[in-house]
Short mmCIF file of C-alpha atoms in Angstrom, two decimals:
data_model
loop_
_atom_site.label_atom_id
_atom_site.label_comp_id
_atom_site.label_asym_id
_atom_site.label_seq_id
_atom_site.Cartn_x
_atom_site.Cartn_y
_atom_site.Cartn_z
CA MET A 252 9.20 -11.60 -12.44
CA GLU A 253 9.55 -7.86 -12.77
CA TYR A 254 7.49 -5.86 -10.24
CA GLU A 255 5.63 -3.85 -12.89
CA ALA A 256 4.52 -7.01 -14.70
CA PHE A 257 3.50 -8.55 -11.39
CA ALA A 258 1.47 -5.45 -10.48
CA ARG A 259 -0.33 -5.53 -13.84
CA ASP A 260 -1.16 -9.21 -13.34
CA ILE A 261 -2.59 -8.49 -9.89
CA GLU A 262 -4.74 -5.65 -11.27
CA ARG A 263 -6.35 -8.08 -13.72
CA LEU A 264 -7.39 -10.52 -11.01
CA GLU A 265 -10.81 -10.40 -9.44
CA PHE A 266 -10.68 -8.73 -6.02
CA SER A 267 -11.23 -11.93 -4.01
CA ASN A 268 -8.48 -13.80 -5.89
CA ARG A 269 -6.16 -10.81 -5.60
CA SER A 270 -6.76 -10.63 -1.86
CA ASP A 271 -5.96 -14.34 -1.44
CA LEU A 272 -2.75 -13.97 -3.43
CA LEU A 273 -1.61 -10.87 -1.56
CA TYR A 274 -2.52 -12.20 1.86
CA ASP A 275 0.05 -15.01 1.69
CA MET A 276 2.96 -13.03 0.19
CA PRO A 277 6.11 -13.04 2.38
CA VAL A 278 6.53 -9.26 2.06
CA GLY A 279 4.30 -6.51 3.42
CA VAL A 280 1.78 -5.25 0.85
CA ALA A 281 -0.90 -2.57 1.08
CA VAL A 282 -3.33 -1.90 -1.78
CA VAL A 283 -4.39 1.74 -1.85
CA LYS A 284 -7.46 3.11 -3.64
CA GLY A 285 -9.19 6.41 -4.17
CA ARG A 286 -8.82 9.68 -5.99
CA ASN A 287 -7.83 12.68 -3.88
CA GLU A 288 -7.89 11.01 -0.49
CA LEU A 289 -6.47 7.52 -0.64
CA SER A 290 -7.65 4.79 1.66
CA ILE A 291 -6.26 1.32 2.22
CA GLU A 292 -8.30 -1.29 0.36
CA THR A 293 -6.52 -4.30 1.80
CA VAL A 294 -3.29 -5.29 3.50
CA ASN A 295 -1.65 -8.65 3.84
CA ARG A 296 -0.65 -10.61 6.92
CA GLU A 297 3.03 -9.57 6.72
CA PHE A 298 2.17 -5.87 6.50
CA LEU A 299 0.02 -6.22 9.63
CA ARG A 300 2.78 -8.08 11.45
CA GLN A 301 5.43 -5.51 10.55
CA GLU A 302 3.33 -2.44 11.35
CA GLY A 303 1.55 -3.78 14.42
CA TYR A 304 -1.94 -2.63 13.40
CA THR A 305 -5.05 -4.73 12.96
CA ARG A 306 -6.73 -4.97 9.57
CA GLU A 307 -9.69 -3.03 10.96
CA GLU A 308 -7.45 -0.15 12.11
CA LEU A 309 -6.00 0.24 8.62
CA THR A 310 -9.02 -0.40 6.41
CA GLY A 311 -11.80 1.14 8.52
CA SER A 312 -14.10 3.92 7.39
CA GLY A 313 -12.43 7.32 7.32
CA VAL A 314 -8.89 5.91 7.57
CA LEU A 315 -6.48 7.53 5.10
CA TYR A 316 -3.25 5.93 3.94
CA ALA A 317 -1.36 9.21 4.32
CA ASP A 318 -2.11 9.14 8.07
CA TYR A 319 0.36 6.25 8.41
CA ILE A 320 3.15 7.67 6.24
CA TYR A 321 6.12 9.27 7.99
CA GLY A 322 5.70 13.05 7.73
CA GLU A 323 8.73 13.79 5.54
CA ASP A 324 7.60 11.20 2.97
CA VAL A 325 4.03 12.45 2.45
CA GLY A 326 5.02 14.92 -0.30
CA PHE A 327 6.96 12.24 -2.21
CA PHE A 328 4.01 9.87 -1.89
CA GLU A 329 1.54 12.48 -3.17
CA ASP A 330 3.82 13.33 -6.13
CA MET A 331 4.15 9.65 -7.07
CA ILE A 332 0.39 9.15 -6.89
CA GLU A 333 -0.16 12.12 -9.21
CA GLN A 334 2.34 10.69 -11.69
CA CYS A 335 0.59 7.32 -11.59
CA LYS A 336 -2.77 8.97 -12.22
CA GLU A 337 -1.41 10.94 -15.18
CA ARG A 338 0.20 7.83 -16.70
CA LYS A 339 -2.67 5.55 -15.64
CA SER A 340 -0.13 3.15 -14.22
CA THR A 341 0.97 1.55 -10.98
CA GLU A 342 4.27 2.10 -9.24
CA ALA A 343 6.21 0.38 -6.50
CA MET A 344 7.12 2.79 -3.71
CA GLU A 345 9.23 2.48 -0.62
CA LEU A 346 8.08 4.80 2.13
CA ARG A 347 8.67 5.15 5.81
CA MET A 348 5.56 4.12 7.70
CA ARG A 349 4.62 4.92 11.27
CA THR A 350 4.14 1.72 13.23
CA LYS A 351 1.53 1.29 15.93
CA ASP A 352 4.18 1.38 18.67
CA GLY A 353 5.41 4.79 17.43
CA GLY A 354 8.40 3.54 15.47
CA VAL A 355 9.25 4.20 11.85
CA ARG A 356 9.78 1.41 9.34
CA TRP A 357 10.68 1.37 5.62
CA GLU A 358 7.99 -0.33 3.55
#
């Protein structure tokens, strides 16, 4: 299944069903929400394993997704988010993320 079609299908699901589906996926997934300052709505088990954070560390109050993106990729991420907002669409992105142990990992 094409990623874009898969993303549209996930958007149509109720949040609890979407969370169940995402939680068991074999790849790391983070769902980001918000307008100007994006926060992490939910992450799956594989994302937590790869990054080394707990769910609470990533989805807690005041936590911004951009805080976990590798510095050089923040501008790209912000540009892609603006394009998605303008088109009212979703987009798959690969970014370098800062892991809890200080490493950098492509996600």
